[in-house]
Coordinates of C-alpha atoms in Angstrom, one line a residue:
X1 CA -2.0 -7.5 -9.1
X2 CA -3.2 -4.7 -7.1
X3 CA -0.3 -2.6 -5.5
X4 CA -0.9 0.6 -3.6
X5 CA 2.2 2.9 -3.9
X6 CA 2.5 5.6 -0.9
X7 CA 4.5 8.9 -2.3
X8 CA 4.2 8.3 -5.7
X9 CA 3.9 12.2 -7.1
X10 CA 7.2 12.3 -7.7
X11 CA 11.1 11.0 -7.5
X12 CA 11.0 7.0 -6.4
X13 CA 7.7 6.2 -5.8
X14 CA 6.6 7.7 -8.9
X15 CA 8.5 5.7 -11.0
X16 CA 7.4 2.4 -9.1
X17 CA 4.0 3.6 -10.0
X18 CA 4.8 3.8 -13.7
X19 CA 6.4 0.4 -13.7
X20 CA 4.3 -1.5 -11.5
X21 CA 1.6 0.2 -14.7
X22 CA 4.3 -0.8 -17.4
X23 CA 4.0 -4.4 -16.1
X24 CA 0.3 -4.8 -15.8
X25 CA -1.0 -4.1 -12.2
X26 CA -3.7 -2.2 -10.8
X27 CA -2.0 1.0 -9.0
X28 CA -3.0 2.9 -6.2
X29 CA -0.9 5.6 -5.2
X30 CA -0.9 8.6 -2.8
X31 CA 0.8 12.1 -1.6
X32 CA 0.2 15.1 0.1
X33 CA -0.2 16.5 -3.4
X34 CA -1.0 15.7 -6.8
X35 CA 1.7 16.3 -9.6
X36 CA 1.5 16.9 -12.7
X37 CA 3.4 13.7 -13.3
X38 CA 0.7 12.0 -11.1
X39 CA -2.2 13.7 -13.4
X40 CA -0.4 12.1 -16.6
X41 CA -0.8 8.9 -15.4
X42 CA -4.0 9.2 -14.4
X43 CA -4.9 10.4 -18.4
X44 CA -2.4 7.5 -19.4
X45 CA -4.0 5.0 -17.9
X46 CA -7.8 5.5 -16.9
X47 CA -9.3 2.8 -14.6
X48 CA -6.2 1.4 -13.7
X49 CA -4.1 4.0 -12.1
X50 CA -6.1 5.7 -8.8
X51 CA -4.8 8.2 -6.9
X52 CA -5.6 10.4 -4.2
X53 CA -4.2 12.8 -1.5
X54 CA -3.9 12.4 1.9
X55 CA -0.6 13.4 4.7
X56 CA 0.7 10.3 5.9
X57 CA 1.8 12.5 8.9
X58 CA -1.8 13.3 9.9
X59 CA -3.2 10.7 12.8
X60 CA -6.8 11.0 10.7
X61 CA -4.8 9.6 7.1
X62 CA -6.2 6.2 7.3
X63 CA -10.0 7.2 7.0
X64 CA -8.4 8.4 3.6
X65 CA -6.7 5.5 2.5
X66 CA -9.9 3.3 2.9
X67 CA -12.1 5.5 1.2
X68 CA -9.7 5.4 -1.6
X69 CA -7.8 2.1 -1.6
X70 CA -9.4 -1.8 -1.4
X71 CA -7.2 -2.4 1.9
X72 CA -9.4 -5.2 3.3
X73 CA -9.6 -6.6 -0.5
X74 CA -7.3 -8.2 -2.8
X75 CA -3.9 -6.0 -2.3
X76 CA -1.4 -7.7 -3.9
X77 CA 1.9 -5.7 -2.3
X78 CA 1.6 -2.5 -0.4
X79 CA 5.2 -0.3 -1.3
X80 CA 6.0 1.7 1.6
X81 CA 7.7 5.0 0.1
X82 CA 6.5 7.8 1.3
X83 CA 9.0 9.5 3.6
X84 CA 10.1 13.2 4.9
X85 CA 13.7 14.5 4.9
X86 CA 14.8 16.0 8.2
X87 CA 18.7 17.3 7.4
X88 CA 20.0 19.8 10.7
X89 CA 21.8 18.6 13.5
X90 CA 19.9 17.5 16.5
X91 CA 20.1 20.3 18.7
X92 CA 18.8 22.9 16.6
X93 CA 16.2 20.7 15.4
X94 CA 12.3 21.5 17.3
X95 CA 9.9 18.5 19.2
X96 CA 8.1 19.1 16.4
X97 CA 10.3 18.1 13.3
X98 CA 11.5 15.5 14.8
X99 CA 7.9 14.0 15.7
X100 CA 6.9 14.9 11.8
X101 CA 9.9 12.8 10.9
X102 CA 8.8 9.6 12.8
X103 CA 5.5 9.8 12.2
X104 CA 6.1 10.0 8.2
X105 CA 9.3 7.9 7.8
X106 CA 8.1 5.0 11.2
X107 CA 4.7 4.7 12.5
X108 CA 3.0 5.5 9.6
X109 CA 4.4 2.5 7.5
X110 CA 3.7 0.5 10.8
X111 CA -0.1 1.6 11.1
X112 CA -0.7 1.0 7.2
X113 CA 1.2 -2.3 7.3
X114 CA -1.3 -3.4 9.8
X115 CA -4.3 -2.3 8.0
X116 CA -2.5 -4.4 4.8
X117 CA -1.9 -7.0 6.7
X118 CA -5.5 -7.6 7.9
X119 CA -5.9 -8.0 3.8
X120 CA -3.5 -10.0 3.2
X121 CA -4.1 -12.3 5.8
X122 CA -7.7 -13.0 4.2
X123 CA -6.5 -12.9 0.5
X124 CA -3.7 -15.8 1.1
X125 CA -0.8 -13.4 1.3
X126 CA 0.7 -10.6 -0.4
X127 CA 3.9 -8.3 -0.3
X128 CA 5.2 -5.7 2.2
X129 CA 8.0 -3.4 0.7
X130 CA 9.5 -1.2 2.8
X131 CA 11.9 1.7 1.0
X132 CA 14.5 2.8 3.8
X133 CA 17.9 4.3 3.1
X134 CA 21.3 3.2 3.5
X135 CA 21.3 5.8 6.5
X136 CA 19.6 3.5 8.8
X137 CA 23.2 1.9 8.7
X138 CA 25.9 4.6 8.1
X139 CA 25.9 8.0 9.9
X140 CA 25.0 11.0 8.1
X141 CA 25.9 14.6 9.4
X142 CA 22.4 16.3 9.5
X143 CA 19.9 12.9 9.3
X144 CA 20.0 11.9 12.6
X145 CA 16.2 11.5 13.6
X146 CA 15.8 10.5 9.4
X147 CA 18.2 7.7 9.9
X148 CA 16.7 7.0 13.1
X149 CA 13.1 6.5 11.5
X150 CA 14.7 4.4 8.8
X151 CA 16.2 2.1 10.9
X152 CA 13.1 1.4 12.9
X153 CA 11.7 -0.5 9.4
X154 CA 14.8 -2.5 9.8
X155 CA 13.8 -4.2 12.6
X156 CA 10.1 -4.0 11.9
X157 CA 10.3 -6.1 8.6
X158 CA 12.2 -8.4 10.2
X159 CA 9.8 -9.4 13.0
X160 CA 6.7 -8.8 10.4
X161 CA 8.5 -11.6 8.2
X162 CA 8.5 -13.7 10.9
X163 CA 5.0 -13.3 12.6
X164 CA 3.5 -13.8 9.1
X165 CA 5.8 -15.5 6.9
X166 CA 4.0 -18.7 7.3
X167 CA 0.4 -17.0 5.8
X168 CA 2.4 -16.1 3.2
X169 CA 3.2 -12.6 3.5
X170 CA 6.5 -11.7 2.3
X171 CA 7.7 -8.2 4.1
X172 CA 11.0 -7.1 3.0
X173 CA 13.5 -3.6 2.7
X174 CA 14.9 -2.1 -0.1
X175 CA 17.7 0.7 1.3
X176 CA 18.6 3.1 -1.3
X177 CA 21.7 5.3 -1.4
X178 CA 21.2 8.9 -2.1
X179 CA 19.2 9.5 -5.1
X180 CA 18.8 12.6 -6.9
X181 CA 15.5 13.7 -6.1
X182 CA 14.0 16.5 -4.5
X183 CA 14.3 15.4 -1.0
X184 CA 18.1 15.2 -2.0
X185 CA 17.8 18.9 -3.7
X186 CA 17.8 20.6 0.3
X187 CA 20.9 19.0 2.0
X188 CA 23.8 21.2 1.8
X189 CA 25.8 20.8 -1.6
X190 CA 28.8 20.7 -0.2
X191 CA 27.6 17.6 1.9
X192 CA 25.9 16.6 -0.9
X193 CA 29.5 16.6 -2.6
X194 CA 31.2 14.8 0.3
X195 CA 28.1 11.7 -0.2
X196 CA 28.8 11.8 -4.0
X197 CA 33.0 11.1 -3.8
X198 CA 32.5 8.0 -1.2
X199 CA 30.3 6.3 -3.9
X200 CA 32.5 3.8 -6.2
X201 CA 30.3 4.1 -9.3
X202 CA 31.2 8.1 -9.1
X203 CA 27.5 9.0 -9.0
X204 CA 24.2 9.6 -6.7
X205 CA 21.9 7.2 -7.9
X206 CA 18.6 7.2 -10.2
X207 CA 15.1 6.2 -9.0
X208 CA 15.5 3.8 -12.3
X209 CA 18.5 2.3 -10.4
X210 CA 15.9 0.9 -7.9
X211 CA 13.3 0.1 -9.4
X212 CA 14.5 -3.5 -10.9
X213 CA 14.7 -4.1 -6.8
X214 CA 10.6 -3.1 -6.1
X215 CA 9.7 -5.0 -9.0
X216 CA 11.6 -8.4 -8.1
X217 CA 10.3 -8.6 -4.6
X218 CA 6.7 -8.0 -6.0
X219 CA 7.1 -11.1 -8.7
X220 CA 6.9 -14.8 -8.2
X221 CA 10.4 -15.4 -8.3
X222 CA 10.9 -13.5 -4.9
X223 CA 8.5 -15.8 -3.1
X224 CA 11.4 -17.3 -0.6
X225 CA 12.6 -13.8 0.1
X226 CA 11.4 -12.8 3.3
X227 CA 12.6 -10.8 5.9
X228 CA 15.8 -9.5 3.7
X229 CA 17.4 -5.9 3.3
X230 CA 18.8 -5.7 0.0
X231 CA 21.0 -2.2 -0.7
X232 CA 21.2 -0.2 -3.8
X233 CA 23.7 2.4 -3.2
X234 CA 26.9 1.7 -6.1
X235 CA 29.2 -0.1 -3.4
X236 CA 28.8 3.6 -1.0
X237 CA 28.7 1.1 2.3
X238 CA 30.9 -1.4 1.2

């Protein structure tokens, strides 16, 4: 299968990359810039790992993503990862954070799910993953616009599932807790604290801890999920 990662330098989406290799499939992947986990793979597996960099946050992205990915041609699942933190309170954060937020973490999932779509739709289906975060449900001091953003794909894979469900197009979320990653690494530690002792497994999560999730809503045995929200966050929102 062909799957096009978005973010996949580094933290989550990198190691969806390096399974979605692990189990066989074509990968496409991009970020704003390439690391030198990203250039590993690339060495590690020539010909079937492709990646390139582009800002999801730039209107002009998509001319990118077609040069670089076969969109319009056999895309198995399209894994929507790429995201920006935005931790501050609302009124001290500017018009323009907030619109870098939602155009990285909302309508840029939107705009590449309807290229991916167009795709799929001519392929006989495919897979639409969206990664949100367990703050599109809980309040988080600080991730107010973030959590905003993230609960927009909510909604949006729900109506998605619905509209092409039937053409066989499977859109679904996966909603993390807090990972440790680098977009973790800048809120506050003494929030960062305060998220860790509300968790019953006594712990911030692993991108390993999510992974399992991407790769069963990519395989066969997913094909009558559709439209779902499944959370990975050891029992924080319970």
């Amino acid at each position: 299968m062909k799957v096009f990662v978005t973010g996949c330098s580094r933290g989550l989406g990198l190691a969806v990359a390096v399974d979605c290799l692990e189990n066989g499939h074509v990968v496409y992947g991009c970020a704003r810039r390439e690391s030198q986990a990203a250039a590993e793979l690339l060495k590690q597996h020539p010909g079937r790992f492709h990646f390139f960099t582009t800002d999801l946050s730039d209107p002009g992205f998509l001319t990118d993503v077609h040069r670089s990915v076969p969109v319009l041609d056999g895309l198995g699942a399209v894994v929507f990862n790429a995201a920006v933190g935005t931790d501050g309170l609302l009124a001290s954060m500017s018009s323009e954070v907030i619109r870098e937020s939602v155009g990285m973490n909302l309508i840029s999932p939107m705009i590449l799910a309807r290229e991916a779509i167009k795709g799929m739709l001519l392929n006989g289906g495919g897979r639409l993953i969206f990664i949100s975060s367990v703050a599109a449900r809980h309040g988080f001091r600080g991730l107010s616009v973030y959590s905003a953003a993230k609960a927009g794909l909510l909604g949006f894979s729900r109506t998605l599932a619905r509209e092409y469900g039937s053409r066989g197009i499977r859109s679904n979320v996966v909603m993390p807790g807090f990972l440790e990653t680098e977009m973790s690494s800048t809120i506050e530690p003494r929030q960062l604290e305060s998220v860790r002792r509300r968790i019953p497994t006594g712990r911030l999560g692993q991108a390993g801890d999510v992974v399992g999730m991407v790769r069963y809503l990519m395989s066969p045995e997913a094909d009558y999920v559709n439209g779902a929200e499944f959370v990975v966050d050891g029992g924080m929102g319970s």
